[in-house]
Coordinates of C-alpha atoms in Angstrom, one line a residue:
Chain A
X1 CA 0.0 0.0 0.0
X2 CA 1.4 3.4 -0.8
X3 CA 2.6 5.4 2.1
X4 CA 1.5 8.9 2.9
X5 CA 4.0 11.3 1.3
X6 CA 6.1 13.3 3.8
X7 CA 6.0 17.1 3.4
X8 CA 9.1 18.5 1.8
X9 CA 11.9 20.1 3.8
X10 CA 10.8 23.6 2.8
X11 CA 7.3 23.0 4.0
X12 CA 8.3 21.6 7.3
X13 CA 10.8 24.4 7.9
X14 CA 8.3 27.0 6.9
X15 CA 5.4 25.8 9.0
X16 CA 7.6 25.9 12.1
X17 CA 9.2 29.3 11.3
X18 CA 5.7 30.8 10.7
X19 CA 4.4 29.3 14.0
X20 CA 7.3 30.9 15.8
X21 CA 6.1 34.2 14.5
X22 CA 2.5 33.4 15.6
X23 CA 1.4 32.9 12.0
X24 CA -0.6 30.1 10.5
X25 CA -0.9 29.3 6.8
X26 CA -4.6 29.8 6.8
X27 CA -4.4 33.1 8.7
X28 CA -5.9 31.7 11.9
X29 CA -4.9 32.5 15.4
X30 CA -3.0 29.8 17.2
X31 CA -5.9 29.0 19.5
X32 CA -8.6 29.3 16.9
X33 CA -10.6 26.4 15.4
X34 CA -11.5 26.2 11.7
X35 CA -15.2 26.8 11.2
X36 CA -17.1 23.8 12.7
X37 CA -20.3 22.8 10.9
X38 CA -22.8 20.1 11.8
X39 CA -25.5 18.7 9.7
X40 CA -28.1 16.4 11.3
X41 CA -29.7 13.9 9.0
X42 CA -33.4 13.3 8.3
X43 CA -33.0 10.0 10.1
X44 CA -32.4 10.0 13.9
X45 CA -28.8 9.6 14.8
X46 CA -27.0 10.8 11.7
X47 CA -24.5 13.6 12.2
X48 CA -22.1 15.0 9.7
X49 CA -19.4 17.2 11.2
X50 CA -17.0 19.3 9.1
X51 CA -14.0 21.1 10.5
X52 CA -12.5 23.0 7.6
X53 CA -11.7 20.2 5.1
X54 CA -12.0 17.4 7.7
X55 CA -15.3 15.7 7.5
X56 CA -16.7 12.9 9.7
X57 CA -20.0 11.2 9.5
X58 CA -21.3 9.3 12.5
X59 CA -24.4 7.1 12.5
X60 CA -26.0 5.7 15.7
X61 CA -28.2 2.7 15.6
X62 CA -29.8 0.3 18.1
X63 CA -30.8 -3.3 18.1
X64 CA -32.1 -5.8 20.6
X65 CA -29.7 -8.4 21.9
X66 CA -28.8 -10.5 25.0
X67 CA -26.7 -8.7 27.6
X68 CA -23.2 -9.9 28.4
X69 CA -23.4 -12.7 31.1
X70 CA -21.0 -10.9 33.4
X71 CA -23.1 -7.6 33.2
X72 CA -26.7 -8.7 33.1
X73 CA -28.0 -5.3 34.1
X74 CA -26.2 -3.3 31.5
X75 CA -27.0 -2.6 27.9
X76 CA -24.3 -2.7 25.2
X77 CA -22.6 0.4 23.8
X78 CA -19.9 0.3 21.1
X79 CA -18.2 2.8 18.9
X80 CA -16.9 1.4 15.6
X81 CA -14.2 3.5 13.9
X82 CA -12.9 2.6 10.5
X83 CA -10.6 4.6 8.3
X84 CA -11.3 3.5 4.7
X85 CA -9.1 4.1 1.6
X86 CA -11.7 6.8 0.8
X87 CA -10.1 8.9 3.4
X88 CA -6.6 8.5 2.0
X89 CA -5.0 5.7 0.0
X90 CA -2.6 5.2 2.9
X91 CA -5.4 3.6 4.9
X92 CA -6.3 0.0 4.2
X93 CA -9.4 -1.9 5.1
X94 CA -9.0 -4.5 7.9
X95 CA -5.5 -3.4 8.7
X96 CA -5.8 -0.7 11.4
X97 CA -3.0 1.9 11.4
X98 CA -1.8 3.6 14.5
X99 CA -4.0 6.7 13.8
X100 CA -7.1 4.5 13.7
X101 CA -6.3 2.6 16.9
X102 CA -5.6 5.8 18.7
X103 CA -8.7 7.4 17.4
X104 CA -11.0 4.6 18.4
X105 CA -9.4 4.3 21.8
X106 CA -9.7 8.0 22.5
X107 CA -13.4 7.9 21.5
X108 CA -14.0 4.9 23.8
X109 CA -12.3 6.7 26.7
X110 CA -14.0 9.9 26.1
X111 CA -17.6 8.8 25.5
X112 CA -17.9 5.3 26.9
X113 CA -15.8 5.3 30.0
X114 CA -16.9 8.7 31.1
X115 CA -20.4 7.3 31.4
X116 CA -21.9 9.8 29.0
X117 CA -24.5 7.2 28.1
X118 CA -26.3 5.5 30.9
X119 CA -25.9 1.9 29.9
X120 CA -28.2 0.6 32.6
X121 CA -31.1 2.3 31.0
X122 CA -30.5 0.2 27.9
X123 CA -31.4 -3.0 29.8
X124 CA -34.9 -4.2 29.2
X125 CA -35.1 -7.6 31.0
X126 CA -32.2 -8.3 33.3
X127 CA -30.0 -11.0 31.8
X128 CA -32.3 -11.6 28.8
X129 CA -32.9 -8.5 26.7
X130 CA -31.2 -5.2 26.2
X131 CA -30.5 -2.6 23.6
X132 CA -27.2 -2.6 21.9
X133 CA -26.3 0.9 20.8
X134 CA -23.7 1.2 18.2
X135 CA -22.1 4.3 16.6
X136 CA -20.3 3.9 13.3
X137 CA -17.8 6.6 12.5
X138 CA -16.9 7.2 8.9
X139 CA -14.1 9.6 8.1
X140 CA -15.0 11.1 4.7
X141 CA -12.0 13.5 4.4
X142 CA -8.9 13.9 6.5
X143 CA -7.3 17.3 6.9
X144 CA -6.0 17.0 10.4
X145 CA -7.6 17.0 13.8
X146 CA -9.6 13.9 13.2
X147 CA -10.1 13.3 16.9
X148 CA -12.0 16.4 17.7
X149 CA -14.2 16.2 14.7
X150 CA -14.9 12.5 15.2
X151 CA -15.7 13.1 18.9
X152 CA -18.0 15.9 18.1
X153 CA -19.8 13.8 15.4
X154 CA -20.2 10.9 17.8
X155 CA -21.6 12.9 20.6
X156 CA -24.0 14.8 18.2
X157 CA -25.2 11.5 16.7
X158 CA -25.9 10.0 20.1
X159 CA -27.7 13.1 21.3
X160 CA -29.8 13.2 18.1
X161 CA -30.5 9.5 18.1
X162 CA -33.9 8.1 19.3
X163 CA -34.5 4.4 20.0
X164 CA -37.9 2.7 19.5
X165 CA -40.2 2.9 22.6
X166 CA -40.8 -0.3 24.5
X167 CA -43.2 -1.4 27.2
X168 CA -43.5 -4.4 29.6
X169 CA -46.9 -5.7 30.4
X170 CA -47.3 -9.0 32.3
X171 CA -43.8 -10.2 31.3
X172 CA -44.4 -9.5 27.6
X173 CA -42.0 -7.0 26.1
X174 CA -43.4 -4.9 23.2
X175 CA -41.2 -2.8 20.9
X176 CA -43.2 -0.2 19.1
X177 CA -42.5 1.1 15.6
X178 CA -42.1 4.8 15.0
X179 CA -45.6 4.8 13.6
X180 CA -47.1 3.4 16.8
X181 CA -45.2 5.5 19.3
X182 CA -42.7 8.3 19.0
X183 CA -39.2 6.9 19.5
X184 CA -37.4 8.0 22.7
X185 CA -34.0 9.6 23.1
X186 CA -31.2 7.9 24.9
X187 CA -30.7 8.7 28.6
X188 CA -27.7 11.0 28.2
X189 CA -25.8 12.2 31.2
X190 CA -23.2 14.7 30.0
X191 CA -21.6 15.7 26.7
X192 CA -17.8 15.3 26.6
X193 CA -15.8 16.8 23.8
X194 CA -12.2 16.4 22.8
X195 CA -9.8 19.3 22.3
X196 CA -6.5 18.4 20.8
X197 CA -3.4 20.5 21.2
X198 CA -0.3 20.3 19.1
X199 CA 3.1 21.4 20.4
X200 CA 5.9 22.9 18.4
X201 CA 9.4 24.2 19.2
X202 CA 12.2 22.5 21.0
X203 CA 10.5 22.4 24.4
X204 CA 7.0 22.3 23.0
X205 CA 6.5 25.9 24.0
X206 CA 4.2 26.7 21.2
X207 CA 0.7 25.3 21.7
X208 CA -1.7 25.2 18.7
X209 CA -5.3 24.2 18.5
X210 CA -6.9 22.4 15.6
X211 CA -3.8 21.6 13.6
X212 CA -4.3 20.9 9.9
X213 CA -2.8 17.7 8.4
X214 CA 0.4 19.5 7.3
X215 CA 0.7 21.0 10.8
X216 CA 0.1 17.6 12.4
X217 CA 2.9 16.1 10.3
X218 CA 5.5 18.5 11.7
X219 CA 4.4 18.7 15.4
X220 CA 6.7 17.5 18.1
X221 CA 3.9 16.4 20.4
X222 CA 0.2 16.4 21.0
X223 CA -2.2 16.2 23.9
X224 CA -5.9 15.5 23.8
X225 CA -8.1 16.8 26.6
X226 CA -11.6 15.6 26.9
X227 CA -14.0 17.5 29.1
X228 CA -17.6 18.6 29.3
X229 CA -19.0 22.1 29.6
X230 CA -19.0 21.9 33.5
X231 CA -15.2 21.6 33.3
X232 CA -15.1 18.0 34.4
X233 CA -12.1 16.4 32.7
X234 CA -12.8 12.9 31.4
X235 CA -9.3 12.1 30.2
X236 CA -6.0 13.6 29.2
X237 CA -3.8 11.7 26.8
X238 CA -0.4 12.8 26.0
X239 CA 1.1 9.9 24.0
X240 CA 4.8 10.4 23.8
X241 CA 6.4 13.3 22.0
X242 CA 8.3 16.1 23.6
X243 CA 7.6 16.7 27.3
X244 CA 5.5 19.7 28.0
X245 CA 5.5 21.8 31.2
X246 CA 2.7 21.1 33.6
X247 CA 1.8 24.8 33.9
X248 CA 1.4 25.0 30.1
X249 CA -0.9 22.0 30.2
X250 CA -3.0 23.7 32.9
X251 CA -3.3 26.7 30.7
X252 CA -4.3 24.5 27.8
X253 CA -7.1 22.9 29.8
X254 CA -8.4 26.3 30.8
X255 CA -8.6 27.3 27.1
X256 CA -10.1 23.9 26.2
X257 CA -13.0 24.6 28.6
X258 CA -14.0 27.8 26.7
X259 CA -13.8 25.8 23.4
X260 CA -15.9 23.0 24.8
X261 CA -18.5 25.5 26.0
X262 CA -18.7 26.8 22.5
X263 CA -19.1 23.3 21.1
X264 CA -21.8 22.6 23.6
X265 CA -23.9 25.6 22.8
X266 CA -23.5 25.1 19.1
X267 CA -24.7 21.5 19.4
X268 CA -27.6 22.5 21.6
X269 CA -28.6 25.1 19.1
X270 CA -28.4 22.6 16.2
X271 CA -30.5 20.0 18.1
X272 CA -33.1 22.5 19.1
X273 CA -33.3 23.7 15.4
X274 CA -33.7 20.1 14.3
X275 CA -36.4 19.4 16.9
X276 CA -38.3 22.4 15.8
X277 CA -38.1 21.4 12.2
X278 CA -39.5 18.0 13.0
X279 CA -42.2 19.3 15.3
X280 CA -44.6 20.6 12.7
X281 CA -47.8 21.8 14.3
X282 CA -46.4 21.2 17.8
X283 CA -47.9 17.7 18.0
X284 CA -44.7 15.8 19.1
X285 CA -45.3 16.3 22.8
X286 CA -48.7 14.5 22.5
X287 CA -47.2 11.7 20.5
X288 CA -44.5 11.0 23.0
X289 CA -45.3 8.3 25.7
X290 CA -42.1 9.1 27.5
X291 CA -42.1 10.0 31.2
X292 CA -40.0 12.7 32.7
X293 CA -36.9 11.4 34.5
Chain B
X1 CA -4.5 33.3 -30.2
X2 CA -7.3 31.2 -29.0
X3 CA -10.5 31.9 -30.7
X4 CA -13.1 33.9 -28.8
X5 CA -15.9 31.3 -28.8
X6 CA -15.3 28.7 -26.2
X7 CA -18.3 26.4 -26.1
X8 CA -18.8 24.3 -23.0
X9 CA -19.1 20.6 -23.9
X10 CA -20.2 17.5 -22.1
X11 CA -18.7 14.1 -22.7
X12 CA -20.0 12.7 -26.0
X13 CA -21.3 16.0 -27.2
X14 CA -21.0 16.6 -30.9
X15 CA -18.4 19.2 -31.8
X16 CA -19.7 21.7 -34.4
X17 CA -17.6 21.2 -37.5
X18 CA -17.2 24.9 -38.0
X19 CA -15.1 25.0 -34.8
X20 CA -12.7 22.2 -35.9
X21 CA -9.6 24.0 -37.2
X22 CA -8.7 23.1 -40.8
X23 CA -5.1 24.1 -41.7
X24 CA -3.9 23.6 -45.3
X25 CA -0.6 21.9 -44.3
X26 CA -0.5 21.0 -40.6
X27 CA -2.3 17.9 -39.4
X28 CA -5.0 18.4 -36.7
X29 CA -3.6 17.8 -33.2
X30 CA -5.9 16.7 -30.4
X31 CA -5.1 17.6 -26.9
X32 CA -6.4 16.4 -23.5
X33 CA -10.0 15.4 -23.2
X34 CA -10.6 14.6 -26.9
X35 CA -10.8 11.3 -28.6
X36 CA -10.7 10.4 -32.3
X37 CA -13.1 7.7 -33.3
X38 CA -12.1 6.5 -36.8
X39 CA -12.9 7.4 -39.5
X40 CA -13.7 11.0 -38.8
X41 CA -15.6 11.5 -35.5
X42 CA -14.0 13.6 -32.7
X43 CA -15.7 13.3 -29.3
X44 CA -15.0 15.0 -26.0
X45 CA -14.4 12.5 -23.1
X46 CA -14.6 15.1 -20.3
X47 CA -16.7 18.1 -19.7
X48 CA -15.1 21.5 -20.1
X49 CA -14.4 24.3 -22.5
X50 CA -13.4 23.6 -26.0
X51 CA -10.3 25.6 -27.0
X52 CA -9.1 25.7 -30.6
X53 CA -5.9 27.2 -32.0
X54 CA -6.4 27.5 -35.8
X55 CA -2.8 28.7 -36.4
X56 CA -1.4 25.6 -34.8
X57 CA -4.2 23.4 -36.0
X58 CA -4.8 22.0 -32.5
X59 CA -7.7 21.7 -30.1
X60 CA -8.3 20.5 -26.6
X61 CA -10.7 20.6 -23.7
X62 CA -9.8 22.9 -20.8
X63 CA -11.1 21.3 -17.6
X64 CA -10.2 21.5 -13.9
X65 CA -9.2 18.2 -12.3
X66 CA -7.2 17.2 -9.3
X67 CA -5.1 14.4 -10.6
X68 CA -2.0 15.3 -12.4
X69 CA -1.0 13.2 -15.4
X70 CA 2.6 14.0 -16.5
X71 CA 2.9 15.4 -20.1
X72 CA 6.0 16.1 -22.0
X73 CA 7.6 19.6 -21.5
X74 CA 5.4 20.4 -18.5
X75 CA 7.1 22.5 -15.8
X76 CA 6.5 20.8 -12.4
X77 CA 7.6 21.1 -8.8
X78 CA 8.7 17.8 -7.3
X79 CA 9.9 16.5 -4.0
X80 CA 13.1 14.4 -3.9
X81 CA 12.2 11.0 -2.4
X82 CA 15.6 9.3 -2.4
X83 CA 18.8 9.1 -4.4
X84 CA 19.6 6.1 -6.6
X85 CA 23.0 5.3 -8.2
X86 CA 22.3 7.5 -11.2
X87 CA 19.0 9.1 -10.5
X88 CA 17.0 11.0 -8.0
X89 CA 13.5 9.7 -7.5
X90 CA 11.1 12.6 -7.5
X91 CA 7.5 12.7 -6.4
X92 CA 5.3 14.8 -8.5
X93 CA 2.0 14.1 -6.9
X94 CA 1.1 11.9 -3.9
X95 CA 0.4 8.2 -4.3
X96 CA 1.9 8.0 -7.8
X97 CA 5.0 6.2 -8.9
X98 CA 8.0 8.6 -8.7
X99 CA 9.6 10.3 -11.7
X100 CA 13.4 9.9 -12.3
X101 CA 15.7 12.9 -12.4
X102 CA 19.3 12.0 -13.6
X103 CA 22.1 13.2 -11.3
X104 CA 23.7 15.0 -14.3
X105 CA 20.5 16.8 -15.5
X106 CA 21.5 20.1 -13.8
X107 CA 23.2 23.1 -15.2
X108 CA 26.9 22.5 -15.4
X109 CA 26.8 19.3 -13.5
X110 CA 29.6 16.7 -13.7
X111 CA 30.1 13.6 -11.7
X112 CA 32.0 15.6 -9.2
X113 CA 30.1 18.9 -9.1
X114 CA 26.5 17.6 -9.2
X115 CA 24.2 19.1 -6.6
X116 CA 23.7 16.9 -3.5
X117 CA 20.0 16.9 -2.7
X118 CA 18.6 15.4 0.5
X119 CA 15.3 13.6 0.6
X120 CA 12.5 16.1 1.0
X121 CA 14.2 18.9 -1.1
X122 CA 12.2 20.6 -3.8
X123 CA 13.1 20.9 -7.4
X124 CA 11.6 22.8 -10.3
X125 CA 11.9 20.6 -13.3
X126 CA 10.7 19.9 -16.8
X127 CA 9.1 16.6 -17.8
X128 CA 11.1 15.1 -20.6
X129 CA 9.5 11.7 -20.9
X130 CA 5.9 10.9 -20.2
X131 CA 4.0 8.0 -21.5
X132 CA 1.4 5.6 -20.3
X133 CA 3.4 2.6 -19.4
X134 CA 6.7 4.1 -18.0
X135 CA 7.6 6.2 -15.0
X136 CA 8.1 9.8 -16.1
X137 CA 11.5 11.5 -16.4
X138 CA 12.3 15.0 -15.5
X139 CA 15.3 17.3 -16.0
X140 CA 16.5 20.6 -14.5
X141 CA 18.4 21.8 -17.5
X142 CA 17.6 22.5 -21.1
X143 CA 19.0 19.6 -23.2
X144 CA 19.6 21.9 -26.2
X145 CA 21.2 24.9 -24.6
X146 CA 22.7 23.4 -21.4
X147 CA 21.2 26.3 -19.5
X148 CA 19.0 26.0 -16.4
X149 CA 16.4 28.6 -17.5
X150 CA 15.2 29.0 -14.0
X151 CA 14.9 25.3 -13.3
X152 CA 16.8 23.6 -10.5
X153 CA 16.6 23.0 -6.7
X154 CA 14.3 25.4 -4.8
X155 CA 16.7 25.8 -1.8
X156 CA 16.1 29.2 -0.3
X157 CA 13.2 28.5 2.0
X158 CA 9.8 29.4 0.9
X159 CA 6.6 27.4 0.9
X160 CA 4.7 25.2 -1.5
X161 CA 0.9 25.6 -1.8
X162 CA -1.4 23.1 -3.5
X163 CA -3.8 24.6 -6.0
X164 CA -6.0 22.9 -8.6
X165 CA -4.5 22.0 -11.9
X166 CA -6.7 24.4 -13.9
X167 CA -5.6 27.2 -11.7
X168 CA -1.9 26.3 -12.1
X169 CA -2.3 26.3 -15.9
X170 CA -4.0 29.7 -15.7
X171 CA -1.1 31.1 -13.7
X172 CA 1.4 29.7 -16.3
X173 CA -0.3 31.4 -19.2
X174 CA 1.8 34.0 -21.0
X175 CA -1.0 36.5 -20.3
X176 CA -2.3 35.2 -17.1
X177 CA -4.0 38.6 -16.4
X178 CA -5.9 38.9 -19.7
X179 CA -6.6 35.3 -20.5
X180 CA -6.3 33.5 -17.2
X181 CA -8.2 36.3 -15.3
X182 CA -5.7 36.1 -12.4
X183 CA -4.5 39.4 -11.0
X184 CA -3.7 38.6 -7.4
X185 CA 0.1 38.2 -7.9
X186 CA 0.4 41.4 -9.8
X187 CA -1.7 43.3 -7.3
X188 CA 0.2 41.9 -4.3
X189 CA 3.5 42.7 -5.9
X190 CA 2.5 46.0 -7.4
X191 CA 1.2 49.4 -6.1
X192 CA -1.5 47.8 -3.9
X193 CA 0.6 45.5 -1.8
X194 CA 4.3 46.4 -2.5
X195 CA 5.3 42.9 -1.4
X196 CA 8.5 41.4 -2.8
X197 CA 8.4 37.7 -3.4
X198 CA 9.3 35.1 -6.1
X199 CA 7.1 32.3 -7.4
X200 CA 7.5 29.1 -9.3
X201 CA 4.4 27.4 -10.7
X202 CA 4.3 23.7 -11.4
X203 CA 1.7 22.2 -13.7
X204 CA 1.2 19.5 -11.1
X205 CA -0.8 22.0 -9.1
X206 CA 1.9 23.3 -6.9
X207 CA 3.0 26.9 -6.4
X208 CA 6.2 27.7 -4.6
X209 CA 6.5 31.1 -3.0
X210 CA 9.7 32.5 -1.7
X211 CA 10.4 35.7 0.2
X212 CA 12.6 37.1 2.9
X213 CA 9.6 37.8 5.0
X214 CA 7.5 34.9 6.2
X215 CA 4.4 37.0 6.5
X216 CA 4.6 37.9 2.8
X217 CA 4.6 34.2 1.9
X218 CA 1.6 33.5 4.1
X219 CA -0.4 36.4 2.6
X220 CA 0.5 35.4 -1.0
X221 CA -0.3 31.8 -0.3
X222 CA -3.7 32.6 1.2
X223 CA -4.6 34.9 -1.6
X224 CA -3.8 32.2 -4.2
X225 CA -5.6 29.4 -2.4
X226 CA -8.7 31.6 -1.8
X227 CA -8.8 32.7 -5.4
X228 CA -8.6 29.1 -6.5
X229 CA -11.0 27.6 -4.0
X230 CA -13.7 30.3 -4.2
X231 CA -13.2 30.8 -7.9
X232 CA -12.9 34.5 -7.5
X233 CA -13.3 36.9 -10.5
X234 CA -11.0 39.9 -11.1
X235 CA -13.1 42.3 -9.0
X236 CA -13.3 39.9 -6.1
X237 CA -9.5 39.3 -6.3
X238 CA -8.9 43.1 -5.9
X239 CA -11.2 43.1 -2.9
X240 CA -9.4 40.1 -1.4
X241 CA -6.0 41.7 -1.9
X242 CA -7.1 44.9 -0.2
X243 CA -8.5 42.9 2.7
X244 CA -5.3 40.8 3.2
X245 CA -3.1 43.9 3.0
X246 CA -5.2 45.6 5.6
X247 CA -5.0 42.5 7.8
X248 CA -1.3 42.4 7.5
X249 CA -0.7 46.0 8.7

């Protein structure tokens, strides 16, 4: 399989020189994201996030299965990430590259292990029936900062997703179609987002947000911080690279919080817009059989 | 000169016979995007503008694509991949087989004085051999005069920007202002911007910009990329240049 072409010496040198003068090739500030855009699909649970030229599509779906025997009270929640050759010819199907492994692990850590989705609410009959919620992440175009874009897409897809309504009567489980009863949203506890920092310079003293692919190729280290808008940090991963001072990292996490708040409000706005679009004539509240938590 | 009428054609469209150049002596030459179906039918295989040159008895279709296919005597910007015993291997576009650049194809190069290029260096070169079934060959010296004519390694810093192939061709036109409708470079370098920079345009969709000042390179690169991506007209280009210059100060 062809390897990704390395940037030329001139490009590498220039990107670093420019960053040392606080300049970026696309005219952004160092701590500025590219314009983030989210399109929610007609179907529940489809989210298409674009960050500049990076584009990620996430699709959430649910099916009925048997829970794992060691966790009879929990539903199943998986995130499937696959980088296909559509993203770049350097990616091959069924042969995960390091980027892919890191991406899926980070998403797991951010969304699954921070208990953003209440998996207990997915269980229908203890030890017998539960929902298995699955999010498929498709990277449509790769221009750097896959992690942030993918995380945003996954969280948006899950927040937008609605699973079929069910009821238990006399030991009989009924699953209703969308025509019978309005589907219900997942029980969602908090929305974590990833913010990735790239470091440049000999001691990693220049910290840059939302690096493009070219910038990612010349960075000396990176750090991904996942947190929600209340400032609760779910994970920090700094995988190798040049060591960075703790004070600098603290500052990074403070800036990350403002970014996450922006993401959060943007997503809320988009979801509200989508709900309004679907709720023609204001009848959705009557259709819903869901109880308040 | 290209004729003034440039009809837009779709693949398989019939070409009006009045547009096909007929020269008394020169045979008709078909360029990219056209296909001759014997005995006498000529069909476009891509969609784009039909351009005819009656003096040279040639015609082709001008269309914008992303994939570069090497053609003889194209000027290109390549990245050195590695050095072989007699050749450098040069990458013209990502994920394609590398082109070869003989060690001695530089101005005044002998076995002892040839330039030593490290992997990752940039060269401005001309394609000398390009056909379907072989890797392309490039050179940095004119084989007839032995002069470099501006070709050679691009050593003094600078930055390469990727643009679309159609845009690169428009930049390379002899009258890029009148015919290509590109004014950004002249505006930035002229009265409006007073920036000093040098450029090298490769037909493989790469533009190298060099300058003493890093800010200048960034501004010029952004102006070019924006003009290309947003398909700006002349008036919009002037506006863009004014905006960028203001931002710079």
